[in-house]
Coordinates of C-alpha atoms in Angstrom, one line a residue:
M1 CA 9.0 13.5 3.5
A2 CA 9.7 13.6 7.3
T3 CA 6.9 14.4 9.7
P4 CA 7.1 18.3 10.7
S5 CA 7.6 19.4 13.8
P6 CA 4.3 21.4 15.2
S7 CA 4.6 25.3 13.9
R8 CA 2.3 28.3 14.0
P9 CA 0.0 28.8 10.9
A10 CA 1.5 31.7 9.7
A11 CA 5.1 33.2 9.8
P12 CA 5.6 36.7 10.5
R13 CA 7.5 38.5 7.7
A14 CA 10.7 39.2 9.8
W15 CA 10.7 35.7 10.8
A16 CA 10.4 33.9 7.4
I17 CA 13.3 36.3 6.2
L18 CA 15.4 35.2 8.7
L19 CA 14.3 31.4 8.0
G20 CA 15.2 31.8 4.6
S21 CA 18.6 33.2 5.7
A22 CA 19.6 30.2 8.1
L23 CA 18.6 28.0 5.4
A24 CA 20.5 29.5 2.8
L25 CA 23.4 29.8 5.2
A26 CA 22.9 25.9 5.8
A27 CA 22.6 24.9 1.9
G28 CA 26.1 26.5 1.9
A29 CA 27.5 24.9 4.6
A30 CA 26.1 21.8 3.3
A31 CA 27.9 22.4 -0.2
A32 CA 31.2 23.7 1.4
R33 CA 31.3 20.3 3.2
G34 CA 30.9 18.5 -0.4
Q35 CA 27.3 17.8 -0.1
G36 CA 24.8 18.0 -3.0
H37 CA 27.2 16.2 -5.5
P38 CA 27.0 16.6 -9.1
A39 CA 25.0 14.0 -10.5
S40 CA 27.9 13.0 -12.7
E41 CA 29.9 12.4 -9.5
A42 CA 27.0 10.9 -7.2
A43 CA 26.8 7.5 -7.8
A44 CA 30.7 7.1 -7.9
R45 CA 30.7 8.2 -4.1
M46 CA 28.4 5.8 -2.8
T47 CA 29.2 2.6 -1.3
L48 CA 27.3 -0.6 -1.5
P49 CA 27.6 -4.4 -0.6
E50 CA 29.7 -6.8 -2.5
G51 CA 28.2 -8.0 -5.7
V52 CA 26.3 -4.9 -6.1
E53 CA 26.8 -2.0 -8.2
V54 CA 25.0 1.5 -9.5
A55 CA 24.4 3.3 -12.0
L56 CA 22.6 6.7 -12.8
V57 CA 19.7 6.1 -14.9
A58 CA 18.3 10.0 -15.3
A59 CA 19.1 13.4 -13.6
E60 CA 18.8 17.0 -14.1
P61 CA 17.3 18.8 -15.9
D62 CA 15.5 15.6 -17.5
V63 CA 14.2 15.1 -14.0
R64 CA 13.6 17.3 -11.2
Q65 CA 12.2 16.5 -7.8
T66 CA 11.4 12.3 -8.3
I67 CA 9.4 10.5 -5.7
F68 CA 8.1 8.1 -7.7
V69 CA 9.6 4.9 -10.1
K70 CA 7.7 2.3 -11.6
H71 CA 8.3 0.5 -14.6
D72 CA 5.3 -0.3 -17.4
D73 CA 5.0 -3.5 -19.5
R74 CA 7.8 -2.3 -22.0
G75 CA 10.2 -1.9 -19.3
R76 CA 10.7 1.5 -19.2
L77 CA 10.8 3.5 -16.3
W78 CA 8.1 6.5 -15.1
T79 CA 8.5 8.8 -12.7
I80 CA 6.5 11.5 -11.1
Q81 CA 8.2 14.9 -10.8
Y82 CA 6.6 16.6 -7.9
L83 CA 7.2 20.2 -8.7
Q84 CA 4.0 21.5 -7.1
Y85 CA 5.0 20.8 -4.0
P86 CA 4.3 21.7 -1.3
N87 CA 1.1 24.1 -2.1
P88 CA -1.7 23.3 -4.8
A89 CA -1.7 25.9 -7.7
G90 CA -4.6 27.8 -8.0
L91 CA -6.2 27.8 -4.4
E92 CA -5.9 30.3 -1.5
R93 CA -4.9 29.1 1.9
V94 CA -7.4 29.8 4.4
E95 CA -5.9 27.9 7.7
V96 CA -2.9 25.9 8.7
D97 CA -3.1 24.2 11.9
R98 CA -0.2 23.2 14.1
W99 CA 0.7 19.9 12.0
S100 CA 0.9 21.7 8.9
R101 CA -2.8 20.5 7.6
T102 CA -4.3 23.3 5.6
T103 CA -7.8 24.3 4.6
Y104 CA -8.3 25.5 1.2
D105 CA -10.9 27.9 -0.3
R106 CA -12.4 25.3 -2.5
V107 CA -11.7 21.9 -4.3
P108 CA -10.3 21.8 -7.3
E109 CA -12.1 20.8 -10.7
P110 CA -10.1 17.7 -11.9
P111 CA -7.4 18.1 -14.5
P112 CA -7.9 19.4 -17.1
H113 CA -10.4 21.7 -16.2
G114 CA -8.7 22.7 -12.7
P115 CA -5.8 25.3 -12.2
R116 CA -2.8 23.6 -13.9
G117 CA 0.2 22.8 -11.5
D118 CA 3.9 21.9 -12.7
D119 CA 3.6 18.6 -11.6
R120 CA 4.7 15.9 -14.2
I121 CA 4.6 12.1 -15.1
T122 CA 7.4 11.7 -17.0
I123 CA 8.8 8.8 -19.3
C124 CA 12.4 7.8 -19.1
E125 CA 13.1 5.4 -22.0
D126 CA 16.8 3.6 -22.2
R127 CA 16.7 3.2 -26.4
D128 CA 20.5 2.5 -26.9
G129 CA 20.5 0.1 -24.1
D130 CA 23.4 1.2 -21.9
G131 CA 21.5 1.5 -18.7
R132 CA 21.1 5.5 -19.1
A133 CA 17.7 7.2 -20.2
D134 CA 18.1 9.1 -23.5
T135 CA 14.6 10.2 -24.2
F136 CA 12.3 11.8 -21.9
R137 CA 8.2 12.3 -22.6
D138 CA 5.7 13.7 -20.8
F139 CA 2.9 11.3 -20.6
L140 CA 1.1 14.5 -18.5
D141 CA 2.0 17.9 -17.5
G142 CA 0.2 20.5 -15.8
L143 CA -0.9 18.3 -12.7
N144 CA -1.5 19.5 -9.4
L145 CA -0.1 17.1 -6.4
V146 CA 0.1 13.6 -8.2
T147 CA 1.4 11.0 -6.1
G148 CA 0.6 7.6 -7.6
V149 CA 0.4 6.2 -11.0
E150 CA -0.2 2.5 -12.4
F151 CA -0.8 0.9 -15.6
G152 CA -3.6 -2.0 -17.0
H153 CA -6.7 -2.0 -18.4
G154 CA -6.1 0.0 -21.8
G155 CA -4.6 3.3 -20.1
V156 CA -2.6 4.5 -16.9
W157 CA -4.3 5.1 -13.5
V158 CA -3.4 8.7 -11.9
L159 CA -3.8 9.8 -8.1
N160 CA -4.1 13.5 -8.6
V161 CA -5.7 14.7 -5.2
P162 CA -8.5 14.5 -4.5
Y163 CA -9.1 12.4 -7.5
L164 CA -8.2 8.7 -8.8
L165 CA -8.2 9.3 -13.0
F166 CA -7.9 6.8 -15.3
Y167 CA -6.7 8.1 -18.6
P168 CA -7.1 6.0 -21.8
D169 CA -4.4 5.0 -24.0
R170 CA -5.7 2.2 -26.2
D171 CA -3.2 2.7 -28.9
R172 CA -0.4 2.8 -26.6
D173 CA 1.1 5.7 -28.1
D174 CA 1.8 7.5 -24.6
V175 CA -0.9 10.2 -25.4
P176 CA -4.4 10.1 -23.7
D177 CA -7.2 9.5 -25.8
G178 CA -9.0 12.0 -24.2
D179 CA -9.9 13.5 -21.0
P180 CA -9.8 11.3 -18.1
E181 CA -12.7 9.3 -16.5
V182 CA -12.8 10.3 -12.7
C183 CA -13.1 7.2 -11.1
L184 CA -12.9 8.6 -7.4
S185 CA -12.8 12.1 -5.4
G186 CA -12.9 13.3 -2.0
F187 CA -9.0 12.2 -1.2
G188 CA -7.6 14.6 1.4
M189 CA -5.4 17.2 0.3
E190 CA -4.7 19.2 3.5
D191 CA -0.9 18.3 3.8
A192 CA 1.3 17.0 0.6
Q193 CA 3.8 14.9 2.2
S194 CA 0.9 13.0 3.6
L195 CA -1.6 12.4 0.6
S196 CA -2.6 9.3 -0.7
N197 CA -0.2 7.5 -2.8
H198 CA 1.6 4.6 -4.7
L199 CA -1.2 2.7 -6.7
T200 CA -0.1 -1.0 -6.8
W201 CA -2.2 -3.9 -8.3
G202 CA -3.0 -6.6 -5.4
P203 CA -2.8 -10.0 -6.7
D204 CA -6.9 -10.3 -6.3
G205 CA -7.1 -8.1 -9.3
W206 CA -8.0 -4.8 -6.8
L207 CA -6.2 -1.5 -7.2
Y208 CA -4.4 -0.7 -3.9
G209 CA -3.6 2.7 -2.3
V210 CA -2.7 4.2 1.1
N211 CA -3.0 7.2 2.7
G212 CA -0.6 9.4 4.8
S213 CA -1.2 10.7 8.3
T214 CA -2.3 14.5 8.0
T215 CA -5.1 14.2 5.4
T216 CA -8.4 13.3 5.7
C217 CA -10.5 11.7 3.0
V218 CA -14.3 11.4 2.7
V219 CA -14.8 8.7 -0.4
R220 CA -18.2 7.4 -1.1
G221 CA -19.2 8.8 2.2
I222 CA -16.1 6.6 4.0
E223 CA -13.9 9.0 6.3
F224 CA -10.6 8.1 6.9
Q225 CA -7.0 9.2 7.7
S226 CA -3.9 6.9 7.3
G227 CA -4.6 3.4 6.2
V228 CA -5.0 1.4 3.0
W229 CA -7.6 1.7 0.3
R230 CA -8.4 -0.3 -3.0
Y231 CA -10.6 0.0 -5.8
H232 CA -12.0 -2.7 -8.5
P233 CA -11.7 -1.7 -12.3
L234 CA -14.3 -3.9 -13.2
T235 CA -17.0 -4.0 -10.7
R236 CA -16.2 0.0 -9.3
E237 CA -15.9 -1.1 -5.8
F238 CA -14.2 1.1 -3.2
E239 CA -13.3 0.0 0.5
L240 CA -11.0 0.9 3.3
F241 CA -8.8 -2.1 3.6
C242 CA -7.6 -1.3 6.7
E243 CA -7.0 1.8 9.1
G244 CA -4.2 3.4 10.8
G245 CA -0.5 2.7 10.7
Y246 CA 1.0 6.4 10.9
N247 CA 2.5 8.3 7.7
C248 CA 2.5 5.3 5.0
F249 CA 4.1 5.9 1.7
G250 CA 4.5 2.9 -0.7
L251 CA 3.1 -0.7 -0.5
A252 CA 4.1 -3.8 -1.6
F253 CA 2.6 -7.8 -1.7
D254 CA 5.3 -10.5 -0.9
R255 CA 5.7 -14.1 -2.5
T256 CA 2.2 -15.3 -0.8
G257 CA 0.2 -12.3 -1.2
E258 CA 0.9 -10.7 2.2
L259 CA 0.8 -6.5 2.2
L260 CA 3.5 -4.5 3.4
V261 CA 2.9 -1.1 3.9
S262 CA 6.1 1.4 4.1
T263 CA 5.1 3.6 7.4
N264 CA 7.1 6.0 9.4
G265 CA 6.4 3.9 12.4
G266 CA 8.0 1.4 9.9
P267 CA 10.2 0.0 8.5
F268 CA 6.5 -1.7 7.4
L269 CA 3.2 -2.9 8.7
H270 CA 1.6 -5.6 7.7
A271 CA -1.8 -4.5 6.4
M272 CA -4.4 -7.3 7.3
Q273 CA -8.0 -6.9 5.9
G274 CA -9.8 -5.1 8.3
A275 CA -7.7 -4.8 10.9
V276 CA -7.3 -1.1 12.9
Y277 CA -3.5 0.1 13.6
Y278 CA -1.7 2.4 15.6
K279 CA -2.0 6.6 14.8
S280 CA -0.7 9.1 16.7
F281 CA -4.3 9.9 17.7
G282 CA -3.5 13.3 19.0
K283 CA -2.2 14.3 15.6
H284 CA -3.4 11.5 13.3
G285 CA -7.4 11.7 14.6
P286 CA -9.3 8.9 16.5
L287 CA -9.9 5.3 15.0
H288 CA -13.0 5.4 13.1
H289 CA -14.5 2.0 14.9
P290 CA -15.7 3.5 18.1
H291 CA -16.2 -0.5 19.3
A292 CA -12.7 -1.8 18.2
H293 CA -11.8 -1.9 22.1
H294 CA -8.1 -2.5 20.8
H295 CA -5.5 -1.6 17.5
F296 CA -2.8 -3.6 16.5
P297 CA 0.8 -2.2 17.7
I298 CA 4.0 -1.5 15.3
L299 CA 5.8 -3.9 13.9
R300 CA 8.4 -5.4 16.2
C301 CA 11.7 -4.3 14.7
D302 CA 15.3 -4.3 16.0
A303 CA 16.5 -1.3 14.3
V304 CA 15.0 1.4 11.5
P305 CA 18.1 3.7 10.6
G306 CA 17.6 6.9 9.2
G307 CA 13.8 6.6 8.8
P308 CA 11.0 7.2 7.8
P309 CA 11.4 4.4 5.4
T310 CA 9.8 5.1 1.9
G311 CA 8.5 3.3 -1.2
G312 CA 9.5 0.1 0.2
L313 CA 9.0 -3.5 -1.9
V314 CA 9.6 -6.9 -1.3
Y315 CA 12.3 -7.9 -3.6
R316 CA 11.1 -10.9 -5.5
S317 CA 13.6 -11.2 -8.3
D318 CA 16.7 -13.2 -9.0
G319 CA 18.9 -9.8 -10.2
L320 CA 20.6 -9.0 -7.1
P321 CA 22.7 -11.3 -4.7
A322 CA 20.3 -14.5 -3.2
H323 CA 20.5 -13.2 0.2
L324 CA 18.2 -10.3 -0.8
R325 CA 15.4 -12.1 -2.6
D326 CA 11.9 -12.0 -0.2
T327 CA 13.4 -9.2 1.9
F328 CA 12.0 -5.7 2.4
I329 CA 14.1 -2.5 0.9
A330 CA 12.9 0.6 1.5
G331 CA 14.5 4.2 1.6
N332 CA 16.0 5.8 4.6
F333 CA 15.1 9.2 3.8
L334 CA 16.7 11.2 6.8
G335 CA 19.6 8.5 6.6
H336 CA 20.4 9.4 2.9
S337 CA 20.6 5.6 2.2
V338 CA 18.5 2.4 1.1
S339 CA 18.3 -0.6 3.8
W340 CA 17.0 -3.8 3.8
W341 CA 15.3 -6.3 6.5
R342 CA 14.6 -9.7 6.7
V343 CA 10.7 -10.4 7.0
L344 CA 10.2 -13.1 9.7
P345 CA 7.1 -15.1 10.3
R346 CA 6.1 -14.6 14.0
G347 CA 2.4 -16.2 14.5
S348 CA 0.0 -14.7 12.3
T349 CA 2.3 -11.5 11.5
F350 CA 6.0 -10.9 11.2
D351 CA 8.6 -9.5 12.7
A352 CA 11.5 -7.4 10.7
A353 CA 15.2 -7.9 11.2
Y354 CA 17.3 -5.8 9.8
G355 CA 19.6 -6.9 7.3
G356 CA 22.0 -3.8 6.7
L357 CA 22.8 -1.0 4.1
L358 CA 22.1 -2.0 0.4
L359 CA 23.3 1.8 -0.7
D360 CA 25.1 4.4 1.2
A361 CA 24.8 7.7 -0.9
H362 CA 27.6 9.9 1.6
D363 CA 25.2 13.0 0.4
T364 CA 22.9 14.7 2.9
W365 CA 21.3 15.9 -0.4
F366 CA 20.4 12.4 -1.4
G367 CA 16.5 11.5 -0.3
P368 CA 15.4 8.2 -1.5
T369 CA 11.6 8.5 -2.0
D370 CA 10.7 5.6 -3.9
L371 CA 12.1 2.0 -4.9
A372 CA 10.8 -0.3 -7.9
V373 CA 12.0 -3.6 -9.2
G374 CA 12.2 -4.2 -13.0
P375 CA 13.1 -6.4 -16.2
G376 CA 16.0 -8.7 -14.7
G377 CA 15.8 -7.5 -11.0
T378 CA 17.1 -4.1 -11.8
L379 CA 16.1 -1.9 -8.6
A380 CA 15.3 1.9 -9.2
V381 CA 15.9 4.3 -6.8
S382 CA 14.4 7.7 -6.8
D383 CA 16.5 10.6 -5.4
F384 CA 14.3 14.1 -4.2
H385 CA 17.6 15.4 -4.2
D386 CA 17.1 18.4 -2.0
A387 CA 19.0 20.2 1.2
R388 CA 15.9 20.3 2.8
T389 CA 14.2 16.9 4.5
A390 CA 11.3 18.5 6.3
H391 CA 8.7 21.1 6.1
P392 CA 7.6 23.0 8.8
D393 CA 6.8 26.1 7.1
P394 CA 4.2 25.7 4.1
D395 CA 6.1 28.9 2.5
A396 CA 9.6 27.2 2.4
A397 CA 11.8 27.7 -0.5
W398 CA 12.6 24.5 -2.1
D399 CA 15.2 23.7 -4.4
R400 CA 13.8 22.5 -7.5
R401 CA 16.4 22.2 -9.5
N402 CA 17.2 18.9 -8.8
G403 CA 16.4 15.0 -9.1
R404 CA 17.8 11.9 -9.9
I405 CA 17.1 8.1 -10.4
F406 CA 19.7 5.6 -9.8
A407 CA 19.5 1.9 -11.1
L408 CA 21.0 -1.2 -8.7
R409 CA 21.9 -4.2 -10.6
A410 CA 24.3 -7.4 -9.8
A411 CA 27.9 -6.5 -10.4
G412 CA 29.1 -6.9 -14.0
A413 CA 25.5 -7.4 -15.3
P414 CA 24.4 -5.6 -18.3
P415 CA 21.2 -3.5 -18.2
A416 CA 18.5 -5.9 -19.4
A417 CA 16.7 -6.1 -22.9
P418 CA 13.5 -4.3 -22.5
P419 CA 10.4 -6.9 -23.2
D420 CA 6.9 -5.9 -24.5
L421 CA 4.7 -7.9 -22.7
A422 CA 1.8 -6.5 -24.4
A423 CA 3.1 -8.2 -27.6
L424 CA 3.1 -11.7 -26.2
P425 CA 0.5 -14.2 -26.7
S426 CA -2.0 -15.1 -23.5
D427 CA -0.2 -18.2 -23.0
A428 CA 3.3 -16.7 -22.8
L429 CA 2.2 -14.3 -20.0
V430 CA 0.7 -17.5 -18.1
D431 CA 4.2 -18.8 -18.1
L432 CA 5.4 -16.1 -16.7
L433 CA 3.1 -15.9 -13.7
T434 CA 5.1 -19.1 -12.1
G435 CA 9.1 -17.8 -12.9
P436 CA 11.0 -16.3 -10.5
D437 CA 10.8 -12.8 -12.0
G438 CA 8.2 -11.1 -9.6
W439 CA 8.1 -7.8 -11.8
A440 CA 7.6 -9.9 -15.0
A441 CA 4.9 -12.1 -12.9
E442 CA 2.7 -9.2 -11.3
R443 CA 3.1 -7.1 -15.1
A444 CA 1.9 -10.4 -17.0
R445 CA -1.0 -10.9 -14.4
V446 CA -2.2 -7.2 -15.3
E447 CA -1.9 -7.7 -18.9
L448 CA -4.1 -11.1 -18.6
A449 CA -6.5 -8.8 -16.5
G450 CA -7.1 -6.4 -19.1
R451 CA -7.7 -8.7 -21.9
R452 CA -9.7 -11.2 -19.8
D453 CA -9.0 -14.3 -22.2
A454 CA -11.3 -17.0 -21.8
A455 CA -8.6 -19.4 -23.4
V456 CA -6.2 -19.5 -20.8
A457 CA -8.9 -20.1 -18.2
P458 CA -8.1 -23.9 -18.2
R459 CA -4.4 -23.2 -17.6
L460 CA -5.0 -21.1 -14.8
E461 CA -7.0 -23.3 -13.2
A462 CA -4.6 -26.6 -13.8
L463 CA -2.1 -24.3 -11.9
A464 CA -4.4 -23.8 -9.2
R465 CA -5.1 -27.0 -8.6
S466 CA -1.6 -28.1 -8.8
T467 CA -0.6 -29.7 -5.2
D468 CA 3.5 -29.6 -6.0
D469 CA 4.3 -26.2 -5.8
E470 CA 2.7 -23.5 -3.6
D471 CA 4.3 -20.6 -6.3
R472 CA 2.5 -22.4 -9.1
A473 CA -0.9 -22.5 -7.6
L474 CA -0.7 -19.3 -6.1
G475 CA -0.1 -17.8 -9.7
G476 CA -2.7 -19.9 -11.0
V477 CA -5.3 -18.6 -8.4
W478 CA -4.4 -15.0 -9.1
G479 CA -4.3 -15.1 -12.5
L480 CA -8.1 -16.4 -12.4
A481 CA -8.6 -13.7 -9.8
A482 CA -7.3 -10.7 -11.9
T483 CA -9.6 -11.9 -14.9
G484 CA -12.3 -12.1 -13.0
R485 CA -12.7 -16.2 -13.5
F486 CA -12.3 -17.5 -9.9
D487 CA -15.3 -19.1 -9.1
E488 CA -16.8 -20.7 -6.0
P489 CA -16.3 -24.5 -7.0
L490 CA -12.8 -24.0 -7.5
A491 CA -12.5 -22.1 -3.9
L492 CA -14.1 -25.0 -2.3
D493 CA -11.5 -27.3 -3.7
L494 CA -8.9 -25.2 -2.7
L495 CA -9.9 -25.1 1.1
G496 CA -8.4 -28.6 1.1
H497 CA -5.3 -27.8 -0.9
P498 CA -2.1 -28.7 1.0
A499 CA -0.5 -25.6 0.6
P500 CA -1.5 -22.8 3.5
A501 CA -1.1 -19.6 1.2
V502 CA -3.6 -21.4 -1.3
R503 CA -6.1 -22.5 1.3
R504 CA -5.6 -18.7 2.5
W505 CA -6.6 -17.0 -0.9
A506 CA -9.4 -19.3 -1.3
V507 CA -11.0 -18.0 1.8
R508 CA -10.2 -14.5 1.0
L509 CA -11.7 -14.5 -2.5
L510 CA -14.8 -16.3 -0.8
G511 CA -15.2 -13.7 1.5
D512 CA -14.7 -10.8 -0.9
R513 CA -17.9 -12.0 -2.8
R514 CA -19.5 -10.9 0.6
E515 CA -22.5 -13.5 -0.4
I516 CA -21.7 -17.2 -1.0
S517 CA -23.8 -20.1 -0.6
P518 CA -24.7 -22.5 2.2
A519 CA -22.2 -25.2 0.9
A520 CA -19.4 -22.4 1.1
A521 CA -20.2 -21.3 4.4
S522 CA -20.2 -24.9 5.8
A523 CA -16.9 -25.3 4.0
L524 CA -15.8 -22.7 5.6
L525 CA -16.7 -23.2 8.9
A526 CA -15.5 -26.8 8.6
L527 CA -11.9 -25.1 7.6
A528 CA -12.5 -22.8 10.5
R529 CA -12.6 -25.5 13.0
R530 CA -9.4 -27.7 11.6
E531 CA -7.3 -25.2 10.6
T532 CA -3.7 -25.0 12.2
D533 CA -1.9 -22.2 10.3
L534 CA -2.3 -19.0 12.4
P535 CA -2.1 -16.5 8.9
T536 CA -5.2 -18.8 7.4
L537 CA -7.1 -18.7 10.6
A538 CA -6.2 -14.8 10.7
Q539 CA -8.0 -14.5 7.1
I540 CA -10.8 -16.7 8.0
A541 CA -11.8 -14.4 11.0
A542 CA -11.2 -11.3 8.6
S543 CA -13.1 -12.7 5.9
A544 CA -16.0 -13.6 8.5
R545 CA -16.7 -10.2 9.1
R546 CA -17.8 -9.6 5.4
L547 CA -20.3 -12.2 5.6
P548 CA -23.9 -11.9 6.7
A549 CA -23.9 -12.6 10.6
G550 CA -25.4 -16.0 10.1
Q551 CA -22.2 -17.3 8.2
G552 CA -19.8 -15.3 9.8
V553 CA -20.3 -15.3 13.3
P554 CA -20.2 -19.3 13.7
M555 CA -16.8 -18.9 11.6
A556 CA -15.2 -16.7 13.9
R557 CA -16.2 -18.4 17.0
A558 CA -14.6 -21.6 15.3
V559 CA -11.7 -19.5 14.8
L560 CA -11.2 -19.0 18.3
S561 CA -12.1 -22.4 19.5
T562 CA -8.8 -23.6 18.4
A563 CA -5.6 -23.8 20.5
E564 CA -3.5 -21.9 17.7
A565 CA -5.8 -18.8 17.5
R566 CA -6.0 -18.4 21.4
H567 CA -3.0 -17.5 22.0
D568 CA -2.1 -15.2 18.9
E569 CA -2.0 -11.4 19.5
R570 CA -4.2 -10.7 16.6
V571 CA -6.4 -13.8 15.6
P572 CA -8.5 -13.2 18.7
W573 CA -9.1 -9.3 17.8
L574 CA -10.1 -10.0 14.1
A575 CA -12.3 -12.4 15.5
W576 CA -14.2 -9.9 17.9
W577 CA -14.1 -7.5 14.8
A578 CA -16.1 -10.0 12.8
I579 CA -18.5 -10.7 15.8
E580 CA -19.4 -7.1 16.9
P581 CA -21.3 -5.8 14.1
A582 CA -23.5 -8.5 14.5
A583 CA -24.2 -6.8 18.0
V584 CA -26.8 -4.8 16.3
S585 CA -27.8 -6.7 13.2
A586 CA -28.6 -10.1 14.9
P587 CA -28.5 -9.6 18.9
G588 CA -30.3 -13.0 19.0
L589 CA -27.9 -14.9 17.3
L590 CA -25.2 -13.6 19.8
L591 CA -27.1 -14.3 22.8
D592 CA -27.4 -18.0 22.0
V593 CA -23.6 -18.1 22.1
Y594 CA -22.9 -15.4 25.0
G595 CA -25.9 -15.0 26.7
V596 CA -25.6 -18.6 28.6
P597 CA -23.7 -19.3 31.5
D598 CA -21.1 -21.3 30.2
A599 CA -19.9 -18.6 28.4
W600 CA -18.7 -17.0 31.3
S601 CA -16.3 -19.8 32.5
D602 CA -14.6 -20.0 28.9
G603 CA -12.0 -17.3 29.0
T604 CA -12.3 -16.1 25.2
R605 CA -16.1 -16.1 25.1
R606 CA -15.9 -14.3 28.6
D607 CA -13.7 -11.4 26.8
D608 CA -15.9 -10.8 23.8
A609 CA -19.4 -11.3 26.3
L610 CA -17.8 -8.4 28.3
R611 CA -17.0 -6.7 25.1
L612 CA -20.7 -7.3 24.0
L613 CA -22.1 -5.8 27.3
R614 CA -20.4 -2.4 26.5
R615 CA -21.4 -2.4 22.6
W616 CA -25.0 -2.9 23.7
A617 CA -25.1 -0.5 26.6
A618 CA -23.3 2.2 24.2
D619 CA -26.3 1.6 21.5
G620 CA -28.7 3.4 23.4
S621 CA -31.8 1.6 21.8
A622 CA -34.2 -0.7 23.5
A623 CA -33.2 -3.6 21.7
G624 CA -29.4 -2.8 22.7
D625 CA -31.0 -2.7 26.4
E626 CA -32.7 -5.9 26.2
A627 CA -29.6 -7.9 24.8
C628 CA -27.7 -6.2 27.6
A629 CA -29.8 -7.3 30.2
A630 CA -30.6 -10.5 29.0
A631 CA -27.0 -11.2 28.7
L632 CA -26.4 -10.3 32.5
A633 CA -29.0 -12.3 33.6
S634 CA -26.9 -15.4 32.2
V635 CA -24.1 -14.5 34.7
P636 CA -23.9 -17.5 37.1
A637 CA -24.6 -16.5 40.6

């Protein structure tokens, strides 16, 4: 949803009546202008570029107020009907601030024990193959602000604030085997237009999600507002991947596994491990890293028409015209359209170059909330479909009668035949990992992760070691990571791989272990000294922060010694964020590097030394004071 304008906590009754009348008049005027087109006419009124056509997949009354689309391993389309929006059922509103953040009287119990809401997770199935869903079945109903769905590991993962839930469905009959497992709790629920959302499997086997701007999460003692978080289904670990980025709604991984997040500071955020990003600090709260001394700015982009971008993805398929492959595509919620951007490498990060409209609805009720690539490269688009676009009043009336889902495909192409990846043998799934269909590769990797079939490990390792094709090697690396079979000996070999993205993922997967052998630490240090690829240097710095100071600090320093890193806008800061924690845990280690006279004549070391002085002085401890005094004593006369 669009970011609301400031409003009073509660509206007087007379004001509310006037507002309701104004909205009714506005809706009537919109209808008089031909807006809010009937579902049967909507697709025909849309304009698309040459070579692309659109068709209606589902509409009211079968689906209403859709905010999410995703295809399962059988190619079926799932959606969320966000009918409970904007207020949760069964809770009393205690207070509303000027940013529409609401305090409720209690934390609801998890489903099915908490209050029943109107939200539904619905499977839309096309059984006759004509491209239009003809069967609709609720996997779950009675949910209370549900914003994310993902499949894998024998069930369905669901974000229903304040919980991350896992519903087992071992027999795949679309009926949960029992009550859900509560995997996480503490996701903020103050504002229904900025909740945690969009569960998505990463190439590494972690389950990723993003959080919006005006909710505060406290999950396992970690507090955050906007940002990216992740959960590992096998180890049960949870962590904040990066912080900041405005109101985030949607995330996707590109061809080499870089994470792009849809945001109203958009069109997207290049989310790097351990980084901190700009927020509207007065509204969204301060950064939670008090000694960051910096944050990454919004992405450089030439145009974001009709923002905020919603439900963005990286199109990794051959179904649509070739120029769209590897582009970022997102809805323009206020522009009532869908656009695409080229993703252009720049140093360790990216720029976005606006490519143009992919779909123009010519309907001010069209509200694209999410996109999903499916079998054959079909692009599904969910349409919230409402005359309203924002919620300045928590008691505003929303039109819950409407909702649509459309499919974009190559002109003249028939709907893709639905697959059943779960019915394929593991070897066939490995074949899909390196094919051109990004959707099939992703779903095959998730299916393999759930099986954890040891028999495919040699094939995956052979792929990972292949040097003739970066995509093949990444398919093997990610397959091993998702199945829990990526090990340190293979990682050490891959640090010398000719493809930068393979080296980068070997570094990241080593760093995610948090404890590595002395041999691995030496190998990473050697790579840091010789590496010239900036994204890989950025990952070395990010991974250095995750390791013990004795291993991580030398890696970060080695990164900063390279000519490539010194002039990059992000790498020096990632290195600083790796060095800073050692100020308290290992001050002597840092004094050996920064508490010496020649540190003050080296520009990069001098910058970090000055930050360390501030860090030690701010610590307020005797050890901090002593380290600060020792560093100051090393300054040349």
